[in-house]
Tab-separated table of C-alpha atoms and ligand atoms in Angstrom:
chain	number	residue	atom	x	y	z
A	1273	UNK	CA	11.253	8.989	25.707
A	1274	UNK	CA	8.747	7.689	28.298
A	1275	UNK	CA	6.414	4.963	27.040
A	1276	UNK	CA	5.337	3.990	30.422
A	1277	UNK	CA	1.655	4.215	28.952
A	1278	UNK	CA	1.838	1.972	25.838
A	1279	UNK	CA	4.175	-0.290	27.808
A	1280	UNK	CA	1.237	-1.114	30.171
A	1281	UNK	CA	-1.492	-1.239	27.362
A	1282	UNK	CA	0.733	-3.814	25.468
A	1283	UNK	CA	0.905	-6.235	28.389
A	1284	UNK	CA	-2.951	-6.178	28.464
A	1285	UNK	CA	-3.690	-6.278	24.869
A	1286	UNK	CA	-1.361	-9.660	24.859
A	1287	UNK	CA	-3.962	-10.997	27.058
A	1288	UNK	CA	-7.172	-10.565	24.683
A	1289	UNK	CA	-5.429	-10.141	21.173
A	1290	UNK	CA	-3.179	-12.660	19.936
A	1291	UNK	CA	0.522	-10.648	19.643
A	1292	UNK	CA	-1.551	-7.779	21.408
A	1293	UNK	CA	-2.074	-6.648	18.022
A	1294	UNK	CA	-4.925	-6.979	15.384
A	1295	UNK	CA	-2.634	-6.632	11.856
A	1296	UNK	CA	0.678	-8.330	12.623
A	1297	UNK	CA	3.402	-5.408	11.500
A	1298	UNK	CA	2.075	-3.160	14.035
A	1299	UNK	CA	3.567	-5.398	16.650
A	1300	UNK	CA	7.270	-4.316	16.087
A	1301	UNK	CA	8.458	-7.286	15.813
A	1302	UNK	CA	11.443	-6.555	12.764
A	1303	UNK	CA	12.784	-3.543	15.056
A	1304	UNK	CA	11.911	-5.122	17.897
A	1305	UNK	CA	10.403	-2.811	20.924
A	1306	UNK	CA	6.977	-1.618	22.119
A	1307	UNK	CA	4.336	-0.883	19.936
A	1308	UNK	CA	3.240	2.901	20.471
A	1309	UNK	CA	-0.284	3.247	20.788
A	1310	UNK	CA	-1.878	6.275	19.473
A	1311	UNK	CA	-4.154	8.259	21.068
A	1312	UNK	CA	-4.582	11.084	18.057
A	1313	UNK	CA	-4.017	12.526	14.749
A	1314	UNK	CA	-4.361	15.945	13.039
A	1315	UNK	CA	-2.699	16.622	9.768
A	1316	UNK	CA	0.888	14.963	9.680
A	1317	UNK	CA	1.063	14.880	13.309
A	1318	UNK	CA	0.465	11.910	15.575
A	1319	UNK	CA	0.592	12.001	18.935
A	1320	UNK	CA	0.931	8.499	21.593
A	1321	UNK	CA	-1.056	7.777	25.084
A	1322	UNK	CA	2.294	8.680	26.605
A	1323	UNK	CA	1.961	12.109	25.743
A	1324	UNK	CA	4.647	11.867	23.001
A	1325	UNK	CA	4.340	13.953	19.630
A	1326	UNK	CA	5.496	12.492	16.131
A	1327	UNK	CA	5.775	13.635	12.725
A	1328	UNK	CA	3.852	10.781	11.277
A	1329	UNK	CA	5.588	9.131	7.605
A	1330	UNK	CA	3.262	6.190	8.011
A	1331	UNK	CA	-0.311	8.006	7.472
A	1332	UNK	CA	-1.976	4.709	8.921
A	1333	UNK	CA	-0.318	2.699	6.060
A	1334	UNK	CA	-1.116	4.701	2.935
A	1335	UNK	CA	-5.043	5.787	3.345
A	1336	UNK	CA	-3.863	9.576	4.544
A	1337	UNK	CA	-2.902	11.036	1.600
A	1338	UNK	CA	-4.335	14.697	2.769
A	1339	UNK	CA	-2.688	14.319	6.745
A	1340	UNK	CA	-5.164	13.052	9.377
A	1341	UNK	CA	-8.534	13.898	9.829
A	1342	UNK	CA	-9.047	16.990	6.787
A	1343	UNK	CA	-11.693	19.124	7.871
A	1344	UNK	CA	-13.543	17.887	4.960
A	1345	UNK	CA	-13.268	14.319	6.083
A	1346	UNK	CA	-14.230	15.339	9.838
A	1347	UNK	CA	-17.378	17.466	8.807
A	1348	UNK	CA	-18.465	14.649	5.775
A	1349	UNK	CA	-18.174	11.804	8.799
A	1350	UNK	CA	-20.701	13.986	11.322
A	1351	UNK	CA	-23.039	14.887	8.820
A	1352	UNK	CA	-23.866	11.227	7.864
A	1353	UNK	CA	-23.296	10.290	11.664
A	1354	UNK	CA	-26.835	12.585	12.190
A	1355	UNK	CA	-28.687	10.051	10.554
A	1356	UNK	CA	-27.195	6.714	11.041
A	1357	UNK	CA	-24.410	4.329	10.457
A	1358	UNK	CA	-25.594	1.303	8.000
A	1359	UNK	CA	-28.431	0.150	6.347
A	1360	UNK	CA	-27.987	-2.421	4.574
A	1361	UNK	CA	-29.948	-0.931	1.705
A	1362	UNK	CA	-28.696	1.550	-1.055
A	1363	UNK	CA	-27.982	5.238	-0.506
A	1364	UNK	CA	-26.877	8.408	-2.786
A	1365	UNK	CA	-23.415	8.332	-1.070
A	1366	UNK	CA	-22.203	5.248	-2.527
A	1367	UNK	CA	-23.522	5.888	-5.467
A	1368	UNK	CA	-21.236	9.040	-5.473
A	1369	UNK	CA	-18.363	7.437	-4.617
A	1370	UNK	CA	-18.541	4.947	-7.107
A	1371	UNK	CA	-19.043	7.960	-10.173
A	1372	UNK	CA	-15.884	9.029	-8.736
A	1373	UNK	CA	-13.673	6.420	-8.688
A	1374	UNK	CA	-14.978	5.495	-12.156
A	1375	UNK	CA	-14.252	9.001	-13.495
A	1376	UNK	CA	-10.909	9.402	-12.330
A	1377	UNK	CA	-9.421	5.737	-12.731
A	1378	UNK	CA	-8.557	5.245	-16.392
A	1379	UNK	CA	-9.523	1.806	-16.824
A	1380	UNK	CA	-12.786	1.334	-14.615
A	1381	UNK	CA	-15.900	1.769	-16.096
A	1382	UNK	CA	-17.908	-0.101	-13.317
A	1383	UNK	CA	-17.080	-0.933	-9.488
A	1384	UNK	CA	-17.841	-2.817	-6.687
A	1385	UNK	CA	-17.120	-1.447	-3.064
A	1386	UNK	CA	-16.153	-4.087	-0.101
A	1387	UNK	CA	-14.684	-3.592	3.425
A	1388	UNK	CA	-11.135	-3.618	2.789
A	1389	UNK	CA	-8.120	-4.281	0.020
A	1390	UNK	CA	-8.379	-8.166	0.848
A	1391	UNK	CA	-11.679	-8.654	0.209
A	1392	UNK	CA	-10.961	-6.471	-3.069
A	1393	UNK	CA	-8.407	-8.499	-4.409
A	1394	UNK	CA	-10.141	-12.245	-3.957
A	1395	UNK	CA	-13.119	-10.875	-5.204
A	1396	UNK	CA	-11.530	-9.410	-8.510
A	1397	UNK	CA	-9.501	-13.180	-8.655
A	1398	UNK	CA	-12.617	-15.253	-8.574
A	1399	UNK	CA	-14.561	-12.521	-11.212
A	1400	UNK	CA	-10.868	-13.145	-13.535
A	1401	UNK	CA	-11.734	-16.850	-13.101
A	1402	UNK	CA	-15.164	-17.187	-13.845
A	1403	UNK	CA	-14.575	-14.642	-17.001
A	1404	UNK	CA	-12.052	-16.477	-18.299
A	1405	UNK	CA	-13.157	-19.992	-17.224
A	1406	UNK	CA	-9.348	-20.584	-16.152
A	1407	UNK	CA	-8.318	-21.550	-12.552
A	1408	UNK	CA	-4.663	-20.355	-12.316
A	1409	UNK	CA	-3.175	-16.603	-11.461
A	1410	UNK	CA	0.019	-15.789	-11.424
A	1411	UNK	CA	1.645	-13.346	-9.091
A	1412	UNK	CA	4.858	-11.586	-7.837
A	1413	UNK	CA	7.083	-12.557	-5.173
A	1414	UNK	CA	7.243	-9.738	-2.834
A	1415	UNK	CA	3.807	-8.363	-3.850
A	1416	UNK	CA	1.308	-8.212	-1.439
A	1417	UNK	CA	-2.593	-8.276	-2.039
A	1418	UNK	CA	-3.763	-9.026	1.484
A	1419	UNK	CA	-4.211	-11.966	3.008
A	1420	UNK	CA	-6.347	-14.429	1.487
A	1421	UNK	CA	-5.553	-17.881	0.942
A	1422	UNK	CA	-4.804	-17.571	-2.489
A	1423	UNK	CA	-1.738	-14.967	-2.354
A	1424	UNK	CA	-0.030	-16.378	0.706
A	1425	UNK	CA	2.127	-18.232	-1.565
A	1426	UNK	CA	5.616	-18.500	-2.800
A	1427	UNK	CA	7.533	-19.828	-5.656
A	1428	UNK	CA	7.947	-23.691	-5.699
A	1429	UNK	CA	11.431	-24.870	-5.645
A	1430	UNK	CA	13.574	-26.159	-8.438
A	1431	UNK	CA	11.761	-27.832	-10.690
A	1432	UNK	CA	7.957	-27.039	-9.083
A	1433	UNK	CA	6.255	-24.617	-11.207
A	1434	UNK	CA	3.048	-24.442	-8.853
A	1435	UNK	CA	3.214	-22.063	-5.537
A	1436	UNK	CA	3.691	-23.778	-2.319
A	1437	UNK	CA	1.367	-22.487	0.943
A	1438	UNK	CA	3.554	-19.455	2.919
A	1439	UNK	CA	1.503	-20.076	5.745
A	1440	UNK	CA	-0.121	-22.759	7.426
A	1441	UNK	CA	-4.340	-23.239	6.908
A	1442	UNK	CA	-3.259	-22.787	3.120
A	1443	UNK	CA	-4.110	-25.659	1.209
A	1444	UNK	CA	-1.849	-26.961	-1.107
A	1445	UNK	CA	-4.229	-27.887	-3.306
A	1446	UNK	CA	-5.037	-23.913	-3.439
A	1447	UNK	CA	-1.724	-22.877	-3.893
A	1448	UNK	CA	-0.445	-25.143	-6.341
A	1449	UNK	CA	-2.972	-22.514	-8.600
A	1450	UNK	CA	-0.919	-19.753	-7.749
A	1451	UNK	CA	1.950	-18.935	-9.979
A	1452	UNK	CA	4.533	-17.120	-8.700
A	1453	UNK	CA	7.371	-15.038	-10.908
A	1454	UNK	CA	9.550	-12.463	-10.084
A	1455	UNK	CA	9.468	-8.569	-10.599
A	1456	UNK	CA	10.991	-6.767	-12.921
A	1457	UNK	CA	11.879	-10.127	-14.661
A	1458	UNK	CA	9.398	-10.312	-18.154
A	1459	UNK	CA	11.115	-14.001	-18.875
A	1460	UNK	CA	10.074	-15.733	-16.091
A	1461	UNK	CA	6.500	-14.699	-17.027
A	1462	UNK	CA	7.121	-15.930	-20.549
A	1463	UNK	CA	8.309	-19.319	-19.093
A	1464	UNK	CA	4.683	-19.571	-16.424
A	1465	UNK	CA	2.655	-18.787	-19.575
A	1466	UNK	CA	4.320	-21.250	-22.126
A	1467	UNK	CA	4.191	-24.071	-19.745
A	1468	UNK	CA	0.593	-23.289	-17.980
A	1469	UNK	CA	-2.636	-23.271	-20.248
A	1470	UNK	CA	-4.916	-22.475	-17.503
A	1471	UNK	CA	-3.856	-18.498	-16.377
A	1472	UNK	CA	-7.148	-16.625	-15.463
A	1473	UNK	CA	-5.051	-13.265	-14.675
A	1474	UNK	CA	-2.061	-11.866	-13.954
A	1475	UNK	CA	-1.979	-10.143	-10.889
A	1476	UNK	CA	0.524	-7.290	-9.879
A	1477	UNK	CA	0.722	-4.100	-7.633
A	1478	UNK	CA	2.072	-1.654	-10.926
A	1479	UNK	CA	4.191	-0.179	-8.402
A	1480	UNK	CA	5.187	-2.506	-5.552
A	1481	UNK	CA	5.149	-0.945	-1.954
A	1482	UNK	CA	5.018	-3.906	0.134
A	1483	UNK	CA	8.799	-5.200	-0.221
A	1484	UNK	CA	9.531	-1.543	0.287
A	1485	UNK	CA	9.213	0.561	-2.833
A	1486	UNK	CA	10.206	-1.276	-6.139
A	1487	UNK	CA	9.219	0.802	-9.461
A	1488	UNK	CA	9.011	-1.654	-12.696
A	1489	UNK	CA	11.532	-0.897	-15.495
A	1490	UNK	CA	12.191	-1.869	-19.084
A	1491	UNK	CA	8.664	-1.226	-19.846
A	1492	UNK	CA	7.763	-4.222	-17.766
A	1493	UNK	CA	3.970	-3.338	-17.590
A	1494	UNK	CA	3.759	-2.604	-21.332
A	1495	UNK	CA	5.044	-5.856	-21.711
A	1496	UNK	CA	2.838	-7.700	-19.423
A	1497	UNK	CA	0.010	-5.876	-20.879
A	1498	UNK	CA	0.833	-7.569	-23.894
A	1499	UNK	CA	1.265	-11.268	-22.450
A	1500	UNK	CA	-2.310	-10.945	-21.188
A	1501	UNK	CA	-3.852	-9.341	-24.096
A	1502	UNK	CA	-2.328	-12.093	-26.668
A	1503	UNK	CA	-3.093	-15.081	-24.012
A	1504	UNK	CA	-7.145	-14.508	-22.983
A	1505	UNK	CA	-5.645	-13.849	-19.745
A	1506	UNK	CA	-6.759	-10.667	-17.376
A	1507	UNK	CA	-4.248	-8.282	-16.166
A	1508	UNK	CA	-5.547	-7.364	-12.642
A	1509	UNK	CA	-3.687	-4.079	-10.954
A	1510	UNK	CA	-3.912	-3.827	-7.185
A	1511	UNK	CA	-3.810	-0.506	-6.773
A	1512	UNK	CA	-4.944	-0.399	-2.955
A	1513	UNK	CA	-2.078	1.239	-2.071
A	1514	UNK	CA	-1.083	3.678	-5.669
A	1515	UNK	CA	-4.820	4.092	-6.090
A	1516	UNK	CA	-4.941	8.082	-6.229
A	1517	UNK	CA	-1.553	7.892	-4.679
A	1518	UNK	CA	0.604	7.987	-7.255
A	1519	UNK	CA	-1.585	9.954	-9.221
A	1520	UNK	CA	-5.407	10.943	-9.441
A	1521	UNK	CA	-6.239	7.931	-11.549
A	1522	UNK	CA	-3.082	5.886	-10.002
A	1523	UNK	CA	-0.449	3.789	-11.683
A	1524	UNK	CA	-1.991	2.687	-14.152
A	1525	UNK	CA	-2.496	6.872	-15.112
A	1526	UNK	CA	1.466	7.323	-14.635
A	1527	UNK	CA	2.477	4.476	-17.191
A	1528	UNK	CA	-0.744	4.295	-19.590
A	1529	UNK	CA	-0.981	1.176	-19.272
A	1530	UNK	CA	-4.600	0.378	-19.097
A	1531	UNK	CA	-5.751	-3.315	-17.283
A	1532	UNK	CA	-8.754	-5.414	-16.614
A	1533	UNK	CA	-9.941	-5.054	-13.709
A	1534	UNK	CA	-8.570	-2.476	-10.872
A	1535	UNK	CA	-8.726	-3.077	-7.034
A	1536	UNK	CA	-8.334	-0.386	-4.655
A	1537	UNK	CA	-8.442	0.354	-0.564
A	1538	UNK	CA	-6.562	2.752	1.411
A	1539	UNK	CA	-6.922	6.689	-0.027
A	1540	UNK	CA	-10.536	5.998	-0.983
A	1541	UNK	CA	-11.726	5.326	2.704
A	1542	UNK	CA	-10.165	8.579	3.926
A	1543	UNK	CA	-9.104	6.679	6.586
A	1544	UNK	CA	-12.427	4.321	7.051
A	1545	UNK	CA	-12.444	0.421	5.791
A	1546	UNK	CA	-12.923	1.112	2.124
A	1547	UNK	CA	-11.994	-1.449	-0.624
A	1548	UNK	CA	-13.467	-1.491	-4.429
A	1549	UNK	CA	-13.003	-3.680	-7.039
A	1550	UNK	CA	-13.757	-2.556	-11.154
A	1551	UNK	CA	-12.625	-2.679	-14.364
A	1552	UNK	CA	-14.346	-3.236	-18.078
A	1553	UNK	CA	-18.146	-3.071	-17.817
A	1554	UNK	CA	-18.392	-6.542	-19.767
A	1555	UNK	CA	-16.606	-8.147	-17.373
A	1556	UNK	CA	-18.369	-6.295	-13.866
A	1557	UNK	CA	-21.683	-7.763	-15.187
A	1558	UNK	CA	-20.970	-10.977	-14.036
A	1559	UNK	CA	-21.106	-10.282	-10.937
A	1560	UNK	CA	-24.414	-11.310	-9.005
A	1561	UNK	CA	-27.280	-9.801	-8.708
A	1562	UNK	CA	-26.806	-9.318	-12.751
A	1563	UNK	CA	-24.685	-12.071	-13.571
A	1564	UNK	CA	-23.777	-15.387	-11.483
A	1565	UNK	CA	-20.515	-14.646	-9.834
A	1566	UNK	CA	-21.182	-14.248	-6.317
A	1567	UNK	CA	-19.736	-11.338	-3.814
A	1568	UNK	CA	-21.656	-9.581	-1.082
A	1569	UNK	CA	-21.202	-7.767	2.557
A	1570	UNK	CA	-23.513	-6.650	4.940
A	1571	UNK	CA	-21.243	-3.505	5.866
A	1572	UNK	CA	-20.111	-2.719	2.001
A	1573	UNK	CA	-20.705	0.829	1.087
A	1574	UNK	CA	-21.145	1.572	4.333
A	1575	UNK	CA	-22.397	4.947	4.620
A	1576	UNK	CA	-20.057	6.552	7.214
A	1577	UNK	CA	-17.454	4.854	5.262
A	1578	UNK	CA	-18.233	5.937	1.880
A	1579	UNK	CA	-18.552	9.330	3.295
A	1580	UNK	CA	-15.170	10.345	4.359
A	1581	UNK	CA	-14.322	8.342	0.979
A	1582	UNK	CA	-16.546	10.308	-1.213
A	1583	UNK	CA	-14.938	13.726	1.159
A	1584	UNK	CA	-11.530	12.600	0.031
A	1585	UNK	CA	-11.814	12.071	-4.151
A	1586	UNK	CA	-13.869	15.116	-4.448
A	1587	UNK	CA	-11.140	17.314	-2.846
A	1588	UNK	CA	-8.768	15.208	-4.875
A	1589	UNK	CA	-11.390	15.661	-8.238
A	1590	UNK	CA	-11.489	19.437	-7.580
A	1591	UNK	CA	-7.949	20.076	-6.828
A	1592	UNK	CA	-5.486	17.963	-9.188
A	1593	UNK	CA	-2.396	19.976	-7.655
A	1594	UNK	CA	-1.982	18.058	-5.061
A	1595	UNK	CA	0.039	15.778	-6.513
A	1596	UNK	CA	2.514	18.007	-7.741
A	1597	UNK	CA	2.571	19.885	-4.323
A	1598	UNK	CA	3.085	16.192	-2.957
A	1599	UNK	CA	5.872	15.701	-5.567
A	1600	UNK	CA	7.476	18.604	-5.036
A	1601	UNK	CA	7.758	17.910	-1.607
A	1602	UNK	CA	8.611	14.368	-1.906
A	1603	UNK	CA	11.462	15.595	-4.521
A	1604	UNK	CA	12.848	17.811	-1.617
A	1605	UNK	CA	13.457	14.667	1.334
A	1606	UNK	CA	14.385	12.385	-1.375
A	1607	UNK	CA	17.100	15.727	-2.103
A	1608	UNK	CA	17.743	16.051	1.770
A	1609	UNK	CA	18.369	11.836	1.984
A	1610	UNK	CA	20.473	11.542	-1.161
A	1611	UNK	CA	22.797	14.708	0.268
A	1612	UNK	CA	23.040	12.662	3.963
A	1613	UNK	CA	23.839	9.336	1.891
A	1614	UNK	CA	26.642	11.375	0.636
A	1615	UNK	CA	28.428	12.772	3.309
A	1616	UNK	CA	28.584	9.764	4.775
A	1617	UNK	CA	29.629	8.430	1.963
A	1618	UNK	CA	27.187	5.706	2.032
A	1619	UNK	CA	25.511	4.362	-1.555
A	1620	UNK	CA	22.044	3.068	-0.491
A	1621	UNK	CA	19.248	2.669	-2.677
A	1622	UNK	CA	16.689	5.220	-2.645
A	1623	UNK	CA	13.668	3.969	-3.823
A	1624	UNK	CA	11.120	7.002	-4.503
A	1625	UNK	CA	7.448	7.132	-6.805
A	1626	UNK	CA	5.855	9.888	-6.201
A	1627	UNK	CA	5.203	10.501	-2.401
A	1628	UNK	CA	5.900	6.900	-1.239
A	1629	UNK	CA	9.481	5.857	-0.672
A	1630	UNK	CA	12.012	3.367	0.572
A	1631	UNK	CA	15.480	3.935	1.615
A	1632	UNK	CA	16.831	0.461	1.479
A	1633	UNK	CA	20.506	-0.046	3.927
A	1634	UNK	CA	21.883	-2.007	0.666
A	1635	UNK	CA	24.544	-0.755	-2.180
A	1636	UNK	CA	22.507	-2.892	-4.385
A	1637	UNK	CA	19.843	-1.818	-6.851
A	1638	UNK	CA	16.330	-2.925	-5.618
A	1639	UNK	CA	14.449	-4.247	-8.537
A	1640	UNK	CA	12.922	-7.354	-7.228
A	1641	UNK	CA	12.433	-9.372	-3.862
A	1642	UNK	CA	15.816	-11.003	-4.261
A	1643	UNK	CA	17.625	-7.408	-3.897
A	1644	UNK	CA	15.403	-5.940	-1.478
A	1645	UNK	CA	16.331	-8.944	0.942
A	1646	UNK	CA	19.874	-7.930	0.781
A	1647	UNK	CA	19.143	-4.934	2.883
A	1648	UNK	CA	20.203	-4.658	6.583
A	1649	UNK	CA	17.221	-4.961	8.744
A	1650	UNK	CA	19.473	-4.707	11.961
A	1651	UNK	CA	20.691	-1.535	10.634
A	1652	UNK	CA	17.368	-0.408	9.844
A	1653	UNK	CA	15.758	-0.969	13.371
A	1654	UNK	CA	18.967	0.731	15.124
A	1655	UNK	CA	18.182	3.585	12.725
A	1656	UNK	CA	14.039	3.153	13.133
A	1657	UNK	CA	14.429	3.206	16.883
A	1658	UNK	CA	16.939	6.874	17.097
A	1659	UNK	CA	14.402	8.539	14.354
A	1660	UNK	CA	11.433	7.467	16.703
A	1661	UNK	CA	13.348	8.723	19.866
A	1662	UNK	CA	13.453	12.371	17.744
A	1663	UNK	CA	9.956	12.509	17.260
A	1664	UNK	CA	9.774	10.848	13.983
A	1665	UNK	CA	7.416	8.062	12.831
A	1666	UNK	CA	8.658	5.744	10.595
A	1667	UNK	CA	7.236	2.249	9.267
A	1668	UNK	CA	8.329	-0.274	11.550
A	1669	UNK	CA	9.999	-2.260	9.008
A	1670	UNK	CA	12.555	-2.034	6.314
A	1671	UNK	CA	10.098	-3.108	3.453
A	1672	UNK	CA	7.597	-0.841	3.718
A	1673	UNK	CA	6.943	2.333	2.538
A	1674	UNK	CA	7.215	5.604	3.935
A	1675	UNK	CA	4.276	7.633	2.726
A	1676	UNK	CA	4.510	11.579	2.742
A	1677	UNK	CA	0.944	13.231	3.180
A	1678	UNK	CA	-0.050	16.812	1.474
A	1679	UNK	CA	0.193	17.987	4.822
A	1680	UNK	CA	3.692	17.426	5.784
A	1681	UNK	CA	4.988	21.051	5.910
A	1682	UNK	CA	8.797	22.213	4.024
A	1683	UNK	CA	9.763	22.751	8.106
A	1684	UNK	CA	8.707	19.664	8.976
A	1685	UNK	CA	10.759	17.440	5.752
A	1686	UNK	CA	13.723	19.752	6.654
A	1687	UNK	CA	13.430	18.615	9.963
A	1688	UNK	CA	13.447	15.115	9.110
A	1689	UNK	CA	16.500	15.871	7.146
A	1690	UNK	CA	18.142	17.155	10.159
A	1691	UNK	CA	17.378	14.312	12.852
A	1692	UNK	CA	18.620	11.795	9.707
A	1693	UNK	CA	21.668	13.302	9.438
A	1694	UNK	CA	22.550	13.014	13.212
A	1695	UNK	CA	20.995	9.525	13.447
A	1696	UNK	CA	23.514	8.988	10.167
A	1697	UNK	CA	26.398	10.405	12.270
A	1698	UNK	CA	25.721	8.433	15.628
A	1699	UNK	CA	25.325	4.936	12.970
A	1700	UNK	CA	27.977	5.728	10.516
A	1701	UNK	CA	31.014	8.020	12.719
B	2934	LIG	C1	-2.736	-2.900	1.887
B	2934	LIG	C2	-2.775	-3.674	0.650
B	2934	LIG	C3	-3.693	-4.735	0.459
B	2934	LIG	C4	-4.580	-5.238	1.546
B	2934	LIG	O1	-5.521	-4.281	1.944
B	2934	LIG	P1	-6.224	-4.479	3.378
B	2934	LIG	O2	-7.186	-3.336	3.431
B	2934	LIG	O3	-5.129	-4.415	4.383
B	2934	LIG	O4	-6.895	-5.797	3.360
B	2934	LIG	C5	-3.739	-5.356	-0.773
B	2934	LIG	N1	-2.934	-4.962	-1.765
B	2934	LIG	C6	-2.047	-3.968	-1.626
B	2934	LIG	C7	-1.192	-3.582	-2.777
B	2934	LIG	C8	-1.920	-3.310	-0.406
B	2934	LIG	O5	-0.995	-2.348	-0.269
């Protein structure tokens, strides 16, 4: 495969962007390589500056739930282009998009849009805060809700209860308000809430996608649903990335498990920055201009934006079959991996909810961070690298998730089944 192209490009962008690249996975660092950079997309199909065509099981990190650039999207995005790109004043398209997301996401009655799922997820913290009048969230390890200050933090050792910073320009005396327990594991929340008076909100992604994909069991949302409700503390979702993923009104949909407050990104741009933030009317009032919580953006709502957005849940509103086209095709690769797996006798975990997936190189079950780690990220970049030389586009990283788009074709999964079995036989023979 020539990458003479991106090769070039990278050596420049090192120059003017720190790593070359502005989000740091796209830098290839855990397979190690050249970033590709694209030139174009159409429908499950990406295509590099080399000239090179993939089959694309990233979809720009979750937001391409319909392929790239639906019609619908394209022709929403030049309408609104005819008469401008921002405002900063209200129009009827955010409006729309807004009605939308509250009618289809269970537990949102009101919501606020922002610029992306970071700014979605410290915004809903500080509203949790100043409803509750507590200073103190608790989160997973392994879950990811972007990258403010606040959730770059890990679990104190031994006997620290508090979080300690996971990156540098983290204060400590931030993180020690972070709480962090584990996934999947209900008694080390019981143990953070018996010992810690002041817990504004429990934070969690209901389905976790960014340690590659971990589904809870034993009920474990029921139960935390519980913890919060019988504590005064608010059980915050981040559903950027299972937000009309997983199902029209997400997670929290699939489970019934209803929370506080919601935050979203990813599906409801339609591939433009697009973040919201909602939940119970009550507590959405306190946000200013009505209430005193403050949270603003020059660019939120932004009308191109909320355009392709507003393109995307409508076709979603008006054709709920989707997702069971999207399972049913999900269902069929997760069929095609688990056959491979077997004839080379090889017991790996398959991770799969709904069209988002991990195939984690461990024989362990991956319930939490502490089994997803035991994977084999050398064998995953060996295998990441072969897939990418036959034209298929994988996350570059063993804990992420491979996302499956409504436009991905039977041909094209059956394909992927083929190149993954001779990938299998060059690793495994
Ligand atoms: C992607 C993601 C975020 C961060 O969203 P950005 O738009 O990248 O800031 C937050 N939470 C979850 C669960 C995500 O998957």
């Amino acid at each position: 495969m020539k990458i003479d192209y991106s090769v070039k490009i990278f050596e420049e962008a090192k120059k003017y962007i720190p790593g070359g690249v502005n989000s740091p996975v796209r830098a290839f660092k855990a397979v190690g390589g050249t970033p590709l950079f694209i030139r174009r997309g159409l429908g499950s199909r990406i295509v590099d500056i080399d000239g090179n065509e993939f089959i694309d099981f990233v979809g720009s990190w979750g937001p391409h739930i319909l392929g790239h650039i639906p019609k619908i999207v394209k022709s929403a995005i030049l309408e609104q282009i005819e008469n401008g790109t921002s405002f900063g004043a209200p129009t009827v398209q955010e409006v729309r998009l807004a009605q939308l997301i509250c009618e289809m996401v269970p537990s949102v009655e009101m919501v606020r849009l922002v610029n992306s799922g970071t700014e979605a997820t410290m915004s809903a913290v500080r509203l949790a805060r100043a409803f509750t009048r507590k200073n103190k969230i608790i989160k997973f390890a392994g879950c990811y809700h972007g990258h403010f200050d606040s959730f770059l933090v890990s679990a104190g050792s031994g006997a620290l209860t508090f979080g300690v910073p996971t990156s540098p320009g983290v204060p400590e005396s931030l993180a020690k308000d972070t709480l962090v327990a584990r996934f999947n594991d209900i008694d080390s929340v019981y143990t953070l809430v018996k010992n810690n008076h002041d817990i504004a909100a429990i934070i969690i992604e209901p389905i976790a996608g960014n340690m590659g994909v971990v589904t809870p069991i034993n009920n474990f949302l029921e139960k935390l649903r519980d913890i919060c409700t019988e504590n005064s503390i608010l059980l915050i979702f981040d559903e950027v990335m299972t937000g009309f993923r997983i199902a029209m009104g997400g997670a929290q949909q699939k489970f019934g498990v209803l929370p506080d407050l919601t935050t979203l990104g990813k599906v409801i741009g339609g591939g433009l920055p697009v973040g919201a933030f909602g939940g119970k009317r009550e507590i959405m009032e306190l946000l200013a201009p009505n209430g005193p919580v403050y949270q603003a953006g020059t660019l939120s709502g932004n009308p191109l934006a909320v355009s392709a957005g507003q393109a995307i849940l409508k076709f979603i509103h008006d054709n709920p079959h989707i997702y069971i086209a999207l399972e049913n095709k999900s269902k069929l690769l997760e069929d095609g991996i688990r056959e491979n797996l077997r004839r080379f006798n090889k017991n790996f975990t398959l991770n799969r909810a709904g069209s988002m997936f991990t195939l984690f190189f461990t024989e362990k079950l991956v319930v939490d961070l502490d089994s997803a780690m035991t994977a084999d990220t050398q064998l995953y970049a060996q295998y990441f690298h072969k897939m990418l030389e036959r034209g298929i586009y994988l996350p570059c990283s063993q804990f992420e998730a491979v996302f499956l788009s409504y436009s991905h074709t039977e041909e094209e999964i059956k394909h992927f089944i083929k190149m993954q079995y001779e990938v299998f036989k060059e690793l495994f023979e």
